[in-house]
């Protein structure tokens, strides 16, 4: 079901659809992160991915709580956007032989995922507030803060050494 579907008739329907989109996306991310962990050669990058995997599992639990607030069973809807971001990351990672460059590619792919999530969570929080779902908005804001923090850590890591190592062809492992 796409975003512009006949199943969405009300603002509440749109909100639930977005919630389902994020639930699907977070579950897809938990499937993709182990591969990223295995491919990363920079120890801090690999550790960061491991930490984010645990965070993502917690984010899924929060989404379940938000579903429950509306009396809904957690359910995802296929999200072509996250599927495309993950597919592109896998394709790029599969094409990079230089491990330092691979770390830069993995970092960029992770940031693409984070930016997608930041956009979606920000929208969902605004909609929850508009619908008077203050508890849901608060729960979702916890996740948004984690997504921002992860993005900032990735930026510091990339600018601190991942990108320079890729340019110089240095492997840190």
Short mmCIF file of C-alpha atoms in Angstrom, two decimals:
data_model
loop_
_atom_site.label_atom_id
_atom_site.label_comp_id
_atom_site.label_asym_id
_atom_site.label_seq_id
_atom_site.Cartn_x
_atom_site.Cartn_y
_atom_site.Cartn_z
CA UNK A 1 0.00 0.00 0.00
CA UNK A 2 1.50 3.30 -1.07
CA UNK A 3 1.22 6.61 0.71
CA UNK A 4 -1.44 7.83 -1.72
CA UNK A 5 -3.95 5.05 -1.43
CA UNK A 6 -7.71 4.80 -1.21
CA UNK A 7 -7.28 3.17 2.22
CA UNK A 8 -6.34 6.57 3.63
CA UNK A 9 -9.48 8.63 4.04
CA UNK A 10 -8.88 10.61 7.23
CA UNK A 11 -6.02 12.32 8.99
CA UNK A 12 -6.14 9.49 11.56
CA UNK A 13 -5.75 6.97 8.71
CA UNK A 14 -2.75 8.92 7.45
CA UNK A 15 -1.23 8.93 10.94
CA UNK A 16 -1.71 5.17 11.33
CA UNK A 17 -0.26 4.55 7.87
CA UNK A 18 2.83 6.59 8.79
CA UNK A 19 3.14 4.63 12.03
CA UNK A 20 2.94 1.37 10.05
CA UNK A 21 5.53 2.69 7.60
CA UNK A 22 7.96 3.39 10.43
CA UNK A 23 7.29 0.03 12.05
CA UNK A 24 8.17 -1.69 8.77
CA UNK A 25 11.23 0.53 8.29
CA UNK A 26 12.61 -0.12 11.78
CA UNK A 27 12.18 -3.87 11.30
CA UNK A 28 13.98 -3.72 7.95
CA UNK A 29 16.80 -1.75 9.56
CA UNK A 30 17.25 -4.44 12.23
CA UNK A 31 17.67 -6.94 9.40
CA UNK A 32 20.21 -4.75 7.54
CA UNK A 33 22.40 -3.69 10.48
CA UNK A 34 24.06 -7.10 11.12
CA UNK A 35 25.42 -7.04 7.56
CA UNK A 36 26.72 -3.51 8.06
CA UNK A 37 28.33 -4.54 11.35
CA UNK A 38 30.04 -7.46 9.61
CA UNK A 39 31.31 -5.33 6.71
CA UNK A 40 32.59 -2.36 8.73
CA UNK A 41 36.34 -2.43 9.34
CA UNK A 42 36.56 0.67 11.52
CA UNK A 43 36.06 -0.54 15.12
CA UNK A 44 34.14 2.58 16.18
CA UNK A 45 31.87 2.34 13.16
CA UNK A 46 31.16 -1.31 13.83
CA UNK A 47 30.50 -0.58 17.52
CA UNK A 48 28.24 2.31 16.54
CA UNK A 49 26.21 0.00 14.31
CA UNK A 50 25.95 -2.54 17.14
CA UNK A 51 24.75 0.16 19.52
CA UNK A 52 22.22 1.39 16.99
CA UNK A 53 20.93 -2.13 16.45
CA UNK A 54 20.08 -2.32 20.16
CA UNK A 55 18.55 1.16 20.00
CA UNK A 56 16.47 0.18 16.98
CA UNK A 57 15.12 -2.83 18.85
CA UNK A 58 14.05 -0.42 21.60
CA UNK A 59 12.52 1.89 19.01
CA UNK A 60 10.40 -0.98 17.74
CA UNK A 61 9.18 -1.55 21.29
CA UNK A 62 8.26 2.14 21.54
CA UNK A 63 6.32 1.91 18.29
CA UNK A 64 4.43 -1.05 19.73
CA UNK A 65 3.51 1.15 22.71
CA UNK A 66 2.25 3.86 20.36
CA UNK A 67 0.12 1.33 18.46
CA UNK A 68 -1.28 0.10 21.79
CA UNK A 69 -2.29 3.65 22.78
CA UNK A 70 -4.71 3.56 19.83
CA UNK A 71 -5.77 -0.03 20.54
CA UNK A 72 -4.02 -1.23 17.39
CA UNK A 73 -1.97 -4.34 16.73
CA UNK A 74 1.53 -3.43 15.49
CA UNK A 75 1.68 -3.95 11.76
CA UNK A 76 3.95 -2.68 9.05
CA UNK A 77 3.23 -1.57 5.52
CA UNK A 78 5.84 -1.95 2.84
CA UNK A 79 7.93 1.17 2.58
CA UNK A 80 9.54 1.48 -0.84
CA UNK A 81 11.68 4.38 0.40
CA UNK A 82 13.51 2.43 3.13
CA UNK A 83 13.69 -0.62 0.87
CA UNK A 84 15.38 1.55 -1.77
CA UNK A 85 17.83 3.10 0.69
CA UNK A 86 18.82 -0.33 2.03
CA UNK A 87 19.06 -1.82 -1.48
CA UNK A 88 21.31 1.02 -2.60
CA UNK A 89 23.50 0.61 0.48
CA UNK A 90 23.89 -3.11 -0.21
CA UNK A 91 24.72 -2.47 -3.86
CA UNK A 92 27.33 0.17 -3.07
CA UNK A 93 28.86 -1.93 -0.29
CA UNK A 94 29.06 -4.89 -2.64
CA UNK A 95 30.98 -2.87 -5.22
CA UNK A 96 33.65 -1.36 -2.94
CA UNK A 97 36.84 -3.39 -2.62
CA UNK A 98 38.90 -0.86 -0.63
CA UNK A 99 37.89 -1.40 2.99
CA UNK A 100 38.51 2.20 4.05
CA UNK A 101 36.29 3.40 1.20
CA UNK A 102 33.75 0.75 2.18
CA UNK A 103 33.61 2.24 5.69
CA UNK A 104 32.89 5.66 4.16
CA UNK A 105 30.16 4.12 1.99
CA UNK A 106 28.61 2.34 4.98
CA UNK A 107 28.68 5.57 6.98
CA UNK A 108 26.94 7.44 4.17
CA UNK A 109 24.34 4.69 3.82
CA UNK A 110 23.66 4.76 7.55
CA UNK A 111 23.20 8.52 7.43
CA UNK A 112 20.73 8.17 4.56
CA UNK A 113 18.71 5.83 6.77
CA UNK A 114 18.95 8.22 9.72
CA UNK A 115 17.84 11.20 7.65
CA UNK A 116 14.85 9.24 6.37
CA UNK A 117 13.89 8.28 9.92
CA UNK A 118 14.36 11.83 11.20
CA UNK A 119 12.01 13.14 8.51
CA UNK A 120 9.38 10.47 9.18
CA UNK A 121 9.49 10.70 12.98
CA UNK A 122 9.32 14.50 12.85
CA UNK A 123 6.21 14.33 10.69
CA UNK A 124 4.60 11.65 12.83
CA UNK A 125 5.23 13.66 16.01
CA UNK A 126 3.59 16.73 14.47
CA UNK A 127 0.60 14.66 13.39
CA UNK A 128 0.30 13.00 16.80
CA UNK A 129 0.23 16.44 18.44
CA UNK A 130 -2.37 17.67 15.95
CA UNK A 131 -4.53 14.65 16.77
CA UNK A 132 -4.15 15.29 20.51
CA UNK A 133 -1.99 12.21 21.04
CA UNK A 134 0.45 13.85 23.45
CA UNK A 135 1.65 10.60 25.01
CA UNK A 136 2.34 9.11 21.57
CA UNK A 137 4.16 12.30 20.54
CA UNK A 138 6.32 12.10 23.66
CA UNK A 139 7.20 8.44 23.04
CA UNK A 140 8.04 9.15 19.40
CA UNK A 141 10.16 12.15 20.44
CA UNK A 142 12.41 9.79 22.44
CA UNK A 143 13.17 7.92 19.23
CA UNK A 144 13.65 11.10 17.23
CA UNK A 145 16.25 12.25 19.77
CA UNK A 146 18.10 8.92 19.36
CA UNK A 147 18.01 9.23 15.56
CA UNK A 148 19.48 12.75 15.76
CA UNK A 149 22.18 11.55 18.17
CA UNK A 150 23.10 8.64 15.88
CA UNK A 151 23.32 10.96 12.90
CA UNK A 152 25.58 13.33 14.85
CA UNK A 153 27.85 10.44 15.93
CA UNK A 154 28.10 9.26 12.32
CA UNK A 155 28.99 12.78 11.19
CA UNK A 156 31.71 13.11 13.84
CA UNK A 157 33.11 9.70 12.93
CA UNK A 158 33.05 10.43 9.19
CA UNK A 159 34.59 13.86 9.52
CA UNK A 160 36.99 12.73 12.24
CA UNK A 161 38.65 9.92 10.36
CA UNK A 162 36.48 7.66 8.17
CA UNK A 163 36.50 10.04 5.19
CA UNK A 164 40.20 10.88 5.59
CA UNK A 165 41.08 7.19 5.83
CA UNK A 166 39.04 6.50 2.69
CA UNK A 167 40.83 9.25 0.82
CA UNK A 168 44.23 7.99 1.96
CA UNK A 169 43.35 4.32 1.52
CA UNK A 170 43.97 3.53 5.20
CA UNK A 171 42.35 0.58 6.95
CA UNK A 172 41.84 1.00 10.69
CA UNK A 173 41.18 -2.63 11.64
#
